[in-house]
Tab-separated table of C-alpha atoms and ligand atoms in Angstrom:
chain	number	residue	atom	x	y	z
V	244	UNK	CA	-3.012	-32.640	-4.141
V	245	UNK	CA	-5.588	-30.210	-5.065
V	246	UNK	CA	-4.540	-29.711	-8.573
V	247	UNK	CA	-6.583	-30.660	-11.714
V	248	UNK	CA	-5.053	-33.279	-13.852
V	249	UNK	CA	-5.445	-34.377	-17.482
V	250	UNK	CA	-5.549	-38.191	-18.276
V	251	UNK	CA	-5.004	-38.680	-21.831
V	252	UNK	CA	-3.733	-42.370	-22.593
V	253	UNK	CA	-7.169	-43.003	-24.555
V	254	UNK	CA	-6.068	-40.364	-26.938
V	255	UNK	CA	-3.273	-42.612	-28.056
V	256	UNK	CA	-3.053	-45.314	-30.787
V	257	UNK	CA	-2.366	-48.309	-28.405
V	258	UNK	CA	-5.527	-47.800	-26.819
V	259	UNK	CA	-7.840	-46.393	-29.930
V	260	UNK	CA	-5.828	-47.862	-32.925
V	261	UNK	CA	-3.488	-46.044	-35.298
V	262	UNK	CA	-6.149	-44.738	-37.607
V	263	UNK	CA	-7.521	-42.572	-34.920
V	264	UNK	CA	-4.902	-42.612	-31.897
V	265	UNK	CA	-1.950	-40.251	-31.772
V	266	UNK	CA	1.368	-41.552	-30.894
V	267	UNK	CA	3.712	-40.233	-28.445
V	268	UNK	CA	5.762	-39.249	-31.409
V	269	UNK	CA	3.303	-37.142	-32.658
V	270	UNK	CA	3.539	-35.135	-29.689
V	271	UNK	CA	7.286	-35.132	-29.692
V	272	UNK	CA	7.384	-33.888	-33.401
V	273	UNK	CA	5.089	-31.143	-32.378
V	274	UNK	CA	7.629	-29.877	-29.499
V	275	UNK	CA	10.081	-27.443	-31.701
V	276	UNK	CA	6.957	-25.669	-32.868
V	277	UNK	CA	5.509	-25.556	-29.437
V	278	UNK	CA	8.770	-24.256	-28.151
V	279	UNK	CA	8.566	-21.422	-30.983
V	280	UNK	CA	5.234	-20.583	-29.727
V	281	UNK	CA	6.198	-20.723	-26.173
V	282	UNK	CA	8.667	-17.979	-26.881
V	283	UNK	CA	6.708	-15.801	-28.829
V	284	UNK	CA	3.898	-15.987	-26.247
V	285	UNK	CA	6.086	-15.349	-23.505
V	286	UNK	CA	7.796	-12.372	-25.485
V	287	UNK	CA	4.386	-10.723	-26.113
V	288	UNK	CA	3.422	-11.305	-22.359
V	289	UNK	CA	6.569	-9.554	-21.151
V	290	UNK	CA	5.898	-6.679	-23.593
V	291	UNK	CA	2.276	-6.334	-21.766
V	292	UNK	CA	0.681	-7.557	-25.162
V	293	UNK	CA	-1.419	-10.321	-23.797
V	294	UNK	CA	-2.497	-8.986	-20.293
V	295	UNK	CA	-4.890	-11.690	-19.975
V	296	UNK	CA	-1.799	-13.837	-18.737
V	297	UNK	CA	-1.267	-11.431	-15.578
V	298	UNK	CA	-5.087	-11.086	-14.219
V	299	UNK	CA	-4.502	-13.528	-11.627
V	300	UNK	CA	-2.176	-11.121	-9.876
V	301	UNK	CA	-4.403	-8.014	-9.721
V	302	UNK	CA	-5.815	-6.221	-6.845
V	303	UNK	CA	-9.651	-6.835	-6.226
V	304	UNK	CA	-10.242	-4.544	-3.608
V	305	UNK	CA	-12.655	-2.147	-5.358
V	306	UNK	CA	-14.727	-5.066	-6.535
V	307	UNK	CA	-14.998	-6.539	-2.920
V	308	UNK	CA	-15.572	-3.321	-1.567
V	309	UNK	CA	-18.440	-2.359	-4.052
V	310	UNK	CA	-19.862	-5.773	-3.621
V	311	UNK	CA	-19.896	-5.339	-0.140
V	312	UNK	CA	-21.570	-1.984	-0.588
V	313	UNK	CA	-24.548	-3.233	-2.577
V	314	UNK	CA	-25.314	-6.414	-0.581
V	315	UNK	CA	-27.825	-5.074	1.702
V	316	UNK	CA	-29.172	-2.489	-0.921
V	317	UNK	CA	-30.344	-4.696	-3.641
V	318	UNK	CA	-32.303	-7.972	-3.934
V	319	UNK	CA	-31.275	-8.610	-7.519
V	320	UNK	CA	-28.183	-8.076	-9.657
V	321	UNK	CA	-28.920	-8.254	-13.520
V	322	UNK	CA	-26.153	-8.590	-15.867
V	323	UNK	CA	-26.635	-7.239	-19.225
V	324	UNK	CA	-24.071	-8.393	-21.718
V	325	UNK	CA	-23.641	-11.072	-24.284
V	326	UNK	CA	-20.798	-13.415	-25.437
V	327	UNK	CA	-17.528	-12.955	-23.659
V	328	UNK	CA	-19.403	-10.379	-21.442
V	329	UNK	CA	-21.792	-12.874	-20.242
V	330	UNK	CA	-20.562	-16.563	-20.425
V	331	UNK	CA	-17.842	-16.572	-17.902
V	332	UNK	CA	-20.374	-15.057	-15.378
V	333	UNK	CA	-22.644	-17.951	-15.926
V	334	UNK	CA	-19.984	-20.518	-15.807
V	335	UNK	CA	-18.713	-19.310	-12.441
V	336	UNK	CA	-22.322	-18.919	-10.733
V	337	UNK	CA	-23.145	-22.539	-12.003
V	338	UNK	CA	-19.863	-24.018	-11.172
V	339	UNK	CA	-19.544	-22.222	-7.469
V	340	UNK	CA	-22.856	-21.406	-6.177
V	341	UNK	CA	-25.872	-23.498	-5.300
V	342	UNK	CA	-27.657	-24.674	-8.306
V	343	UNK	CA	-30.942	-23.346	-7.039
V	344	UNK	CA	-29.302	-20.074	-6.100
V	345	UNK	CA	-32.047	-17.695	-6.872
V	346	UNK	CA	-34.565	-19.652	-5.215
V	347	UNK	CA	-32.980	-19.493	-1.894
V	348	UNK	CA	-33.858	-17.312	0.822
V	349	UNK	CA	-31.804	-14.242	1.397
V	350	UNK	CA	-30.341	-15.588	4.484
V	351	UNK	CA	-29.488	-18.864	2.658
V	352	UNK	CA	-27.687	-16.563	0.063
V	353	UNK	CA	-25.630	-15.108	2.803
V	354	UNK	CA	-27.439	-11.854	2.388
V	355	UNK	CA	-26.004	-11.710	-1.350
V	356	UNK	CA	-28.479	-10.501	-4.204
V	357	UNK	CA	-30.027	-12.851	-6.533
V	358	UNK	CA	-28.001	-13.075	-9.941
V	359	UNK	CA	-29.650	-13.097	-13.345
V	360	UNK	CA	-27.502	-12.959	-16.573
V	361	UNK	CA	-29.608	-11.598	-19.659
V	362	UNK	CA	-27.541	-12.719	-22.435
V	363	UNK	CA	-30.299	-12.626	-25.365
V	364	UNK	CA	-32.908	-10.130	-26.784
V	365	UNK	CA	-35.562	-12.516	-27.128
V	366	UNK	CA	-38.322	-9.996	-26.314
V	367	UNK	CA	-40.630	-12.415	-24.386
V	368	UNK	CA	-37.833	-13.491	-22.130
V	369	UNK	CA	-36.464	-10.123	-21.526
V	370	UNK	CA	-40.004	-8.850	-20.692
V	371	UNK	CA	-40.742	-11.806	-18.505
V	372	UNK	CA	-37.527	-11.222	-16.580
V	373	UNK	CA	-38.212	-7.727	-15.794
V	374	UNK	CA	-41.636	-8.346	-14.996
V	375	UNK	CA	-40.520	-10.467	-11.835
V	376	UNK	CA	-37.893	-7.903	-10.687
V	377	UNK	CA	-38.831	-5.069	-8.432
V	378	UNK	CA	-36.840	-2.483	-10.373
V	379	UNK	CA	-36.187	-0.247	-7.313
V	380	UNK	CA	-34.276	-3.136	-5.794
V	381	UNK	CA	-32.505	-4.330	-8.660
V	382	UNK	CA	-28.589	-3.430	-9.756
V	383	UNK	CA	-28.214	-3.744	-13.566
V	384	UNK	CA	-24.636	-4.065	-14.612
V	385	UNK	CA	-24.265	-3.453	-18.157
V	386	UNK	CA	-21.060	-5.227	-19.432
V	387	UNK	CA	-19.910	-4.441	-22.793
V	388	UNK	CA	-16.058	-4.085	-23.512
V	389	UNK	CA	-16.768	-2.332	-26.951
V	390	UNK	CA	-19.473	-0.364	-25.393
V	391	UNK	CA	-21.612	-0.267	-28.504
V	392	UNK	CA	-23.071	-3.918	-28.982
V	393	UNK	CA	-26.357	-3.660	-30.299
V	394	UNK	CA	-27.992	-6.305	-27.966
V	395	UNK	CA	-26.612	-5.037	-24.813
V	396	UNK	CA	-27.238	-1.262	-25.369
V	397	UNK	CA	-30.785	-1.907	-26.532
V	398	UNK	CA	-31.380	-3.638	-23.244
V	399	UNK	CA	-29.466	-0.851	-21.036
V	400	UNK	CA	-32.097	1.734	-22.850
V	401	UNK	CA	-35.272	-0.481	-22.223
V	402	UNK	CA	-33.962	-0.629	-18.694
V	403	UNK	CA	-33.154	3.094	-18.449
V	404	UNK	CA	-36.269	4.056	-19.532
V	405	UNK	CA	-38.172	2.067	-16.868
V	406	UNK	CA	-36.114	2.995	-13.975
V	407	UNK	CA	-36.456	6.736	-15.032
V	408	UNK	CA	-39.855	6.596	-15.166
V	409	UNK	CA	-39.909	5.189	-11.486
V	410	UNK	CA	-37.150	7.021	-9.887
V	411	UNK	CA	-36.372	10.244	-11.934
V	412	UNK	CA	-33.008	11.354	-11.654
V	413	UNK	CA	-32.158	8.755	-9.221
V	414	UNK	CA	-32.243	6.199	-11.984
V	415	UNK	CA	-28.240	6.213	-11.829
V	416	UNK	CA	-28.437	4.402	-8.309
V	417	UNK	CA	-29.501	1.304	-10.116
V	418	UNK	CA	-26.847	1.107	-12.934
V	419	UNK	CA	-23.213	0.092	-13.024
V	420	UNK	CA	-21.309	0.020	-16.002
V	421	UNK	CA	-18.260	-2.390	-16.922
V	422	UNK	CA	-16.637	-1.209	-20.440
V	423	UNK	CA	-13.441	-0.033	-21.855
V	424	UNK	CA	-11.634	2.702	-20.174
V	425	UNK	CA	-11.971	5.122	-23.155
V	426	UNK	CA	-13.613	3.691	-26.275
V	427	UNK	CA	-17.292	3.257	-27.038
V	428	UNK	CA	-20.389	5.114	-26.380
V	429	UNK	CA	-21.291	3.481	-22.931
V	430	UNK	CA	-18.097	4.854	-21.652
V	431	UNK	CA	-19.288	8.422	-22.670
V	432	UNK	CA	-22.367	8.024	-21.347
V	433	UNK	CA	-20.955	6.812	-17.804
V	434	UNK	CA	-18.388	9.567	-17.997
V	435	UNK	CA	-21.073	12.318	-18.705
V	436	UNK	CA	-23.682	11.153	-16.589
V	437	UNK	CA	-21.639	10.136	-13.647
V	438	UNK	CA	-22.489	6.357	-13.547
V	439	UNK	CA	-20.580	4.107	-11.381
V	440	UNK	CA	-18.116	2.137	-13.573
V	441	UNK	CA	-15.568	-0.547	-13.942
V	442	UNK	CA	-12.834	-1.225	-16.464
V	443	UNK	CA	-12.233	-4.075	-18.757
V	444	UNK	CA	-8.557	-3.835	-19.233
V	445	UNK	CA	-6.820	-2.827	-22.646
V	446	UNK	CA	-6.203	-5.803	-24.538
V	447	UNK	CA	-8.390	-8.313	-23.001
V	448	UNK	CA	-10.759	-9.593	-25.242
V	449	UNK	CA	-14.471	-10.395	-24.115
V	450	UNK	CA	-13.907	-14.156	-24.172
V	451	UNK	CA	-10.351	-13.916	-22.266
V	452	UNK	CA	-12.443	-11.448	-19.848
V	453	UNK	CA	-13.747	-13.783	-17.240
V	454	UNK	CA	-10.932	-12.909	-14.545
V	455	UNK	CA	-11.598	-9.025	-15.142
V	456	UNK	CA	-14.442	-6.953	-13.415
V	457	UNK	CA	-16.838	-8.635	-16.520
V	458	UNK	CA	-16.592	-11.863	-14.422
V	459	UNK	CA	-15.390	-11.021	-10.870
V	460	UNK	CA	-18.007	-8.272	-10.115
V	461	UNK	CA	-20.860	-10.367	-10.684
V	462	UNK	CA	-19.102	-13.343	-9.164
V	463	UNK	CA	-18.215	-11.222	-5.930
V	464	UNK	CA	-21.589	-9.924	-5.693
V	465	UNK	CA	-23.130	-13.450	-5.736
V	466	UNK	CA	-20.652	-14.481	-2.650
V	467	UNK	CA	-18.212	-16.441	-4.850
V	468	UNK	CA	-14.561	-16.197	-3.337
V	469	UNK	CA	-13.060	-14.450	-6.252
V	470	UNK	CA	-9.522	-14.231	-4.431
V	471	UNK	CA	-9.581	-18.255	-4.378
V	472	UNK	CA	-10.521	-18.124	-7.857
V	473	UNK	CA	-7.403	-16.190	-8.769
V	474	UNK	CA	-5.200	-18.070	-6.604
V	475	UNK	CA	-6.265	-21.361	-8.717
V	476	UNK	CA	-5.646	-19.178	-11.831
V	477	UNK	CA	-2.114	-18.318	-10.570
V	478	UNK	CA	-1.167	-21.825	-9.654
V	479	UNK	CA	-2.226	-22.755	-13.174
V	480	UNK	CA	-0.008	-20.141	-14.541
V	481	UNK	CA	3.032	-21.428	-12.626
V	482	UNK	CA	2.393	-24.899	-14.358
V	483	UNK	CA	2.006	-23.088	-17.775
V	484	UNK	CA	5.448	-21.728	-17.612
V	485	UNK	CA	7.122	-24.882	-19.035
V	486	UNK	CA	7.468	-24.943	-22.552
V	487	UNK	CA	7.610	-28.942	-22.694
V	488	UNK	CA	4.064	-30.290	-24.361
V	489	UNK	CA	4.015	-32.995	-21.694
V	490	UNK	CA	4.709	-30.720	-18.506
V	491	UNK	CA	2.576	-27.844	-19.650
V	492	UNK	CA	-1.110	-28.839	-19.132
V	493	UNK	CA	-2.413	-26.101	-21.285
V	494	UNK	CA	-0.212	-26.985	-24.095
V	495	UNK	CA	-0.842	-30.615	-23.538
V	496	UNK	CA	-4.724	-30.160	-23.903
V	497	UNK	CA	-4.164	-27.670	-26.970
V	498	UNK	CA	-1.904	-30.258	-28.924
V	499	UNK	CA	-4.071	-33.104	-28.158
V	500	UNK	CA	-7.018	-31.330	-29.757
V	501	UNK	CA	-5.114	-29.839	-32.618
V	502	UNK	CA	-3.313	-33.082	-33.402
V	503	UNK	CA	-6.647	-34.760	-33.557
V	504	UNK	CA	-8.140	-32.468	-35.738
V	505	UNK	CA	-5.081	-31.937	-38.427
V	506	UNK	CA	-3.863	-35.541	-38.258
V	507	UNK	CA	-7.004	-37.772	-37.585
V	508	UNK	CA	-9.761	-35.752	-39.028
V	509	UNK	CA	-11.585	-35.146	-35.689
V	510	UNK	CA	-13.188	-31.963	-36.735
V	511	UNK	CA	-15.495	-31.943	-33.636
V	512	UNK	CA	-14.357	-31.548	-30.009
V	513	UNK	CA	-16.956	-32.633	-27.668
V	514	UNK	CA	-16.661	-31.547	-23.962
V	515	UNK	CA	-18.732	-33.716	-21.431
V	516	UNK	CA	-18.746	-32.736	-17.466
V	517	UNK	CA	-20.010	-35.247	-15.249
V	518	UNK	CA	-21.218	-32.847	-12.924
V	519	UNK	CA	-23.932	-30.201	-13.319
V	520	UNK	CA	-21.941	-27.479	-11.915
V	521	UNK	CA	-19.517	-27.821	-14.747
V	522	UNK	CA	-22.057	-27.467	-17.502
V	523	UNK	CA	-21.613	-23.900	-18.168
V	524	UNK	CA	-17.927	-24.232	-18.279
V	525	UNK	CA	-18.057	-26.235	-21.362
V	526	UNK	CA	-20.462	-23.389	-22.771
V	527	UNK	CA	-18.015	-21.045	-22.076
V	528	UNK	CA	-15.187	-23.082	-23.492
V	529	UNK	CA	-17.437	-23.557	-26.610
V	530	UNK	CA	-17.224	-20.056	-27.484
V	531	UNK	CA	-13.706	-19.425	-26.572
V	532	UNK	CA	-12.348	-22.389	-28.857
V	533	UNK	CA	-14.842	-21.454	-31.390
V	534	UNK	CA	-14.516	-17.588	-31.670
V	535	UNK	CA	-10.862	-17.596	-31.300
V	536	UNK	CA	-9.637	-20.481	-33.675
V	537	UNK	CA	-12.628	-20.420	-36.389
V	538	UNK	CA	-10.536	-18.211	-38.900
V	539	UNK	CA	-10.342	-17.735	-42.596
V	540	UNK	CA	-6.858	-16.247	-42.789
V	541	UNK	CA	-3.631	-17.335	-41.595
V	542	UNK	CA	-1.080	-14.836	-39.893
V	543	UNK	CA	0.661	-14.954	-43.471
V	544	UNK	CA	-2.735	-13.662	-45.217
V	545	UNK	CA	-3.310	-16.938	-46.810
V	546	UNK	CA	-7.320	-18.422	-46.891
V	547	UNK	CA	-7.058	-21.392	-44.399
V	548	UNK	CA	-10.458	-21.901	-43.038
V	549	UNK	CA	-9.391	-23.551	-40.048
V	550	UNK	CA	-11.241	-24.314	-36.517
V	551	UNK	CA	-12.471	-27.406	-34.622
V	552	UNK	CA	-16.271	-27.240	-33.897
V	553	UNK	CA	-16.575	-27.478	-29.980
V	554	UNK	CA	-19.822	-29.214	-28.952
V	555	UNK	CA	-21.199	-29.252	-25.283
V	556	UNK	CA	-22.819	-32.122	-23.804
V	557	UNK	CA	-23.694	-33.162	-20.268
V	558	UNK	CA	-23.196	-36.604	-18.342
V	559	UNK	CA	-25.157	-38.507	-17.627
V	560	UNK	CA	-28.196	-36.588	-19.472
V	561	UNK	CA	-26.685	-36.899	-22.860
V	562	UNK	CA	-25.913	-40.749	-22.364
V	563	UNK	CA	-29.724	-40.906	-23.269
V	564	UNK	CA	-29.386	-38.473	-26.075
V	565	UNK	CA	-26.009	-38.178	-27.823
V	566	UNK	CA	-23.767	-41.111	-26.616
V	567	UNK	CA	-24.873	-43.187	-29.318
V	568	UNK	CA	-23.645	-41.050	-31.813
V	569	UNK	CA	-20.402	-40.777	-30.111
V	570	UNK	CA	-19.769	-44.121	-29.848
V	571	UNK	CA	-21.217	-45.642	-33.238
V	572	UNK	CA	-21.421	-42.662	-35.497
V	573	UNK	CA	-18.947	-40.909	-37.874
V	574	UNK	CA	-15.196	-40.926	-36.574
V	575	UNK	CA	-15.050	-37.234	-36.590
V	576	UNK	CA	-14.979	-36.649	-32.934
V	577	UNK	CA	-12.568	-36.118	-30.027
V	578	UNK	CA	-14.371	-36.317	-26.446
V	579	UNK	CA	-13.092	-34.443	-23.230
V	580	UNK	CA	-14.721	-35.685	-20.098
V	581	UNK	CA	-14.769	-33.581	-16.890
V	582	UNK	CA	-14.508	-35.540	-13.954
V	583	UNK	CA	-15.063	-34.691	-10.069
V	584	UNK	CA	-13.675	-37.065	-7.735
V	585	UNK	CA	-15.345	-35.627	-4.591
V	586	UNK	CA	-18.827	-34.015	-4.943
V	587	UNK	CA	-19.597	-31.584	-2.023
V	588	UNK	CA	-22.542	-33.616	-1.091
V	589	UNK	CA	-23.159	-37.410	-0.800
V	590	UNK	CA	-26.596	-38.577	-1.990
V	591	UNK	CA	-27.164	-42.125	-0.781
V	592	UNK	CA	-29.598	-44.636	-2.457
V	593	UNK	CA	-31.598	-46.430	0.449
V	594	UNK	CA	-30.666	-50.004	1.168
V	595	UNK	CA	-33.957	-51.018	0.780
V	596	UNK	CA	-36.040	-50.875	-2.407
V	597	UNK	CA	-39.765	-50.512	-2.377
V	598	UNK	CA	-41.075	-54.140	-2.063
V	599	UNK	CA	-44.731	-54.796	-2.666
V	600	UNK	CA	-46.138	-57.172	0.159
V	601	UNK	CA	-46.459	-60.766	-0.774
V	602	UNK	CA	-50.140	-60.787	0.173
V	603	UNK	CA	-50.997	-57.988	-2.432
V	604	UNK	CA	-49.404	-60.152	-5.379
V	605	UNK	CA	-46.046	-58.681	-5.011
V	606	UNK	CA	-43.139	-60.991	-6.022
V	607	UNK	CA	-41.265	-60.150	-2.605
V	608	UNK	CA	-38.422	-57.955	-4.290
V	609	UNK	CA	-37.275	-56.003	-7.105
V	610	UNK	CA	-34.342	-57.926	-8.178
V	611	UNK	CA	-33.727	-55.769	-11.261
V	612	UNK	CA	-33.084	-52.644	-9.317
V	613	UNK	CA	-31.581	-54.177	-6.274
V	614	UNK	CA	-28.008	-53.716	-7.685
V	615	UNK	CA	-28.507	-50.023	-6.910
V	616	UNK	CA	-29.231	-50.467	-3.037
V	617	UNK	CA	-26.905	-49.030	-0.499
V	618	UNK	CA	-24.709	-47.260	-3.514
V	619	UNK	CA	-24.858	-43.440	-4.014
V	620	UNK	CA	-25.564	-41.031	-6.957
V	621	UNK	CA	-21.907	-40.042	-6.512
V	622	UNK	CA	-20.762	-43.509	-7.007
V	623	UNK	CA	-23.535	-43.936	-10.053
V	624	UNK	CA	-22.588	-40.726	-12.000
V	625	UNK	CA	-18.883	-41.696	-11.882
V	626	UNK	CA	-19.472	-45.397	-12.858
V	627	UNK	CA	-21.512	-44.151	-15.742
V	628	UNK	CA	-18.752	-42.105	-16.658
V	629	UNK	CA	-16.125	-44.667	-16.764
V	630	UNK	CA	-18.765	-46.820	-18.746
V	631	UNK	CA	-18.989	-44.035	-21.391
V	632	UNK	CA	-15.059	-43.984	-21.343
V	633	UNK	CA	-14.958	-47.600	-21.976
V	634	UNK	CA	-17.581	-47.897	-24.695
V	635	UNK	CA	-15.771	-44.802	-26.546
V	636	UNK	CA	-12.148	-46.266	-26.029
V	637	UNK	CA	-13.469	-50.018	-27.211
V	638	UNK	CA	-15.069	-48.420	-30.262
V	639	UNK	CA	-11.639	-46.691	-31.353
V	640	UNK	CA	-12.997	-43.134	-30.153
V	641	UNK	CA	-10.142	-40.972	-28.765
V	642	UNK	CA	-10.990	-39.293	-25.367
V	643	UNK	CA	-9.160	-37.770	-22.541
V	644	UNK	CA	-10.133	-36.710	-19.079
V	645	UNK	CA	-9.801	-33.435	-16.942
V	646	UNK	CA	-9.765	-34.625	-13.234
V	647	UNK	CA	-11.059	-32.192	-10.704
V	648	UNK	CA	-10.256	-33.688	-7.071
V	649	UNK	CA	-13.299	-31.547	-6.196
V	650	UNK	CA	-14.972	-28.124	-7.364
V	651	UNK	CA	-13.966	-25.079	-5.417
V	652	UNK	CA	-12.639	-21.482	-6.417
V	653	UNK	CA	-9.272	-22.881	-6.851
V	654	UNK	CA	-10.131	-25.805	-9.235
V	655	UNK	CA	-12.409	-23.816	-11.255
V	656	UNK	CA	-9.677	-20.821	-11.643
V	657	UNK	CA	-7.240	-23.531	-12.672
V	658	UNK	CA	-9.176	-24.950	-15.490
V	659	UNK	CA	-10.594	-21.620	-16.859
V	660	UNK	CA	-7.083	-20.285	-17.054
V	661	UNK	CA	-5.552	-23.519	-18.538
V	662	UNK	CA	-8.349	-23.322	-21.191
V	663	UNK	CA	-7.376	-19.690	-22.006
V	664	UNK	CA	-3.851	-20.415	-22.299
V	665	UNK	CA	-4.726	-23.631	-24.404
V	666	UNK	CA	-6.407	-21.478	-26.504
V	667	UNK	CA	-3.822	-18.746	-27.006
V	668	UNK	CA	-1.411	-21.526	-27.747
V	669	UNK	CA	-3.722	-23.351	-30.300
V	670	UNK	CA	-3.901	-20.063	-32.117
V	671	UNK	CA	-0.091	-20.399	-32.692
V	672	UNK	CA	-0.298	-24.088	-33.678
V	673	UNK	CA	-3.174	-22.936	-36.267
V	674	UNK	CA	-1.042	-20.080	-37.048
V	675	UNK	CA	-4.014	-17.969	-36.821
V	676	UNK	CA	-4.878	-14.749	-34.511
V	677	UNK	CA	-6.879	-16.232	-31.698
V	678	UNK	CA	-7.568	-12.755	-30.085
V	679	UNK	CA	-9.813	-11.180	-33.018
V	680	UNK	CA	-13.279	-12.100	-34.401
V	681	UNK	CA	-13.759	-10.484	-37.751
V	682	UNK	CA	-16.673	-12.815	-38.799
V	683	UNK	CA	-18.670	-11.691	-35.771
V	684	UNK	CA	-17.940	-7.879	-36.272
V	685	UNK	CA	-19.187	-8.515	-39.978
V	686	UNK	CA	-22.798	-9.449	-38.665
V	687	UNK	CA	-22.526	-6.790	-35.933
V	688	UNK	CA	-22.026	-3.843	-38.857
V	689	UNK	CA	-24.843	-5.377	-40.853
V	690	UNK	CA	-27.215	-5.106	-38.106
V	691	UNK	CA	-26.474	-1.512	-37.513
V	692	UNK	CA	-26.705	-0.609	-41.270
V	693	UNK	CA	-30.021	-2.656	-41.587
V	694	UNK	CA	-31.693	-0.682	-38.331
V	695	UNK	CA	-30.636	2.780	-39.856
V	696	UNK	CA	-32.145	1.896	-43.356
V	697	UNK	CA	-35.448	0.921	-41.593
V	698	UNK	CA	-37.786	3.899	-41.203
V	699	UNK	CA	-39.890	3.728	-38.122
Q	405	PA5	O1	-15.371	-12.896	-27.076
Q	405	PA5	C1	-15.727	-11.688	-27.798
Q	405	PA5	O2	-14.914	-10.754	-28.041
Q	405	PA5	C2	-17.233	-11.404	-28.183
Q	405	PA5	O3	-17.887	-12.641	-27.704
Q	405	PA5	C3	-17.726	-10.242	-27.220
Q	405	PA5	O4	-17.728	-10.842	-25.882
Q	405	PA5	C4	-19.114	-10.179	-27.563
Q	405	PA5	O5	-19.417	-9.946	-29.043
Q	405	PA5	C5	-19.740	-8.871	-27.004
Q	405	PA5	O6	-19.018	-7.935	-27.133
Q	405	PA5	P1	-18.965	-6.697	-26.081
Q	405	PA5	O7	-18.212	-7.049	-24.836
Q	405	PA5	O8	-18.108	-5.563	-26.729
Q	405	PA5	O9	-20.269	-6.100	-25.858
């Protein structure tokens, strides 16, 4: 059994009390609404209006061939993109590659280029990143669905200028574009100048685009098994064909968070992976949940101002930073643990602690740490997670756990697909459109107008 599972008994009132915990009746009462949302989502999928659902079944030959083609030609692959055009790539890289990937030698990277994601326009950070790259040996992937985003297009212009100065008309060899097939100025540039390009399919928004060339191209370039990833997503798709909340993991997860928010006042949802590899999955999910569900208007046009605030944390690091607040602070949070059962490496703690010799005044042993001897970091990290779960539950703080038997392309594909479906379904529960982002667009328009007004 290699599927991810959700344990949610600590969300229920018999574990955390009636004031904060849900009853099975709450879930049952939501079922008729869930069945209607399910029907609506299915019918939209069948009409091709929600193409993100079918991405697990695409042909990735072109992506794999291109990744193979550039493998020997470039030392570095740099994604220029922001938000949904960057977070999925970062999440995949952290989850499925060595945590020190860019520091490994080329042969340790199986010949694959280093991977950088420039998802900010901090001038210092961007300048410092460019300064360490051999521009001739670097391929820049300009990723923007709209093809107009100010941050990404300004990065592109800086990079273009530098490579053009270095290589003249051969600058095009160092740029590959991922954008809409027709819309946006980047598509126009790519078409008129003959740049190599990939397409973000119609109807797939940035934060739902990890399984398009937006996430798959950088992942394939960095040697990640993208077919395995899509297989995992397809497995989850099968499990998400049920309309029953209890049997459909995506609906179950969305319902638990939605009911905690609307019935129990849990306005904050914290995701805590107890695995460094999963830390950027919670960052990716933070954007998915926030940008999709934080909305002013309902589908009927009423002002509703809904949305639960997603917070990311990391076990065990944040046990020494956030957990005090989560266990004893305001009752405004619901916690999701991400737990890995089998880590890919076992790191044992030695049997014998350092013992100062008796003749130098040592006491003959370090009793306070001897309980660690012979155990492993694997045991310690999961026992610490159990401890946090215990403390939260004892203090009436609802929490659930997504369990990964192990981390591999399949389980990562499963969880990302599940969270996308959860978000689409939660849009139905909140009765808002989870696929737009009018609040972000407003800020984008302001920036363009302000720069136009500013004289040089
Ligand atoms: O999820 C979204 O739609 C956004 O976060 C976008 O990805 C982000 O604003 C970047 O947009 P674009 O890909 O058009 O450059």
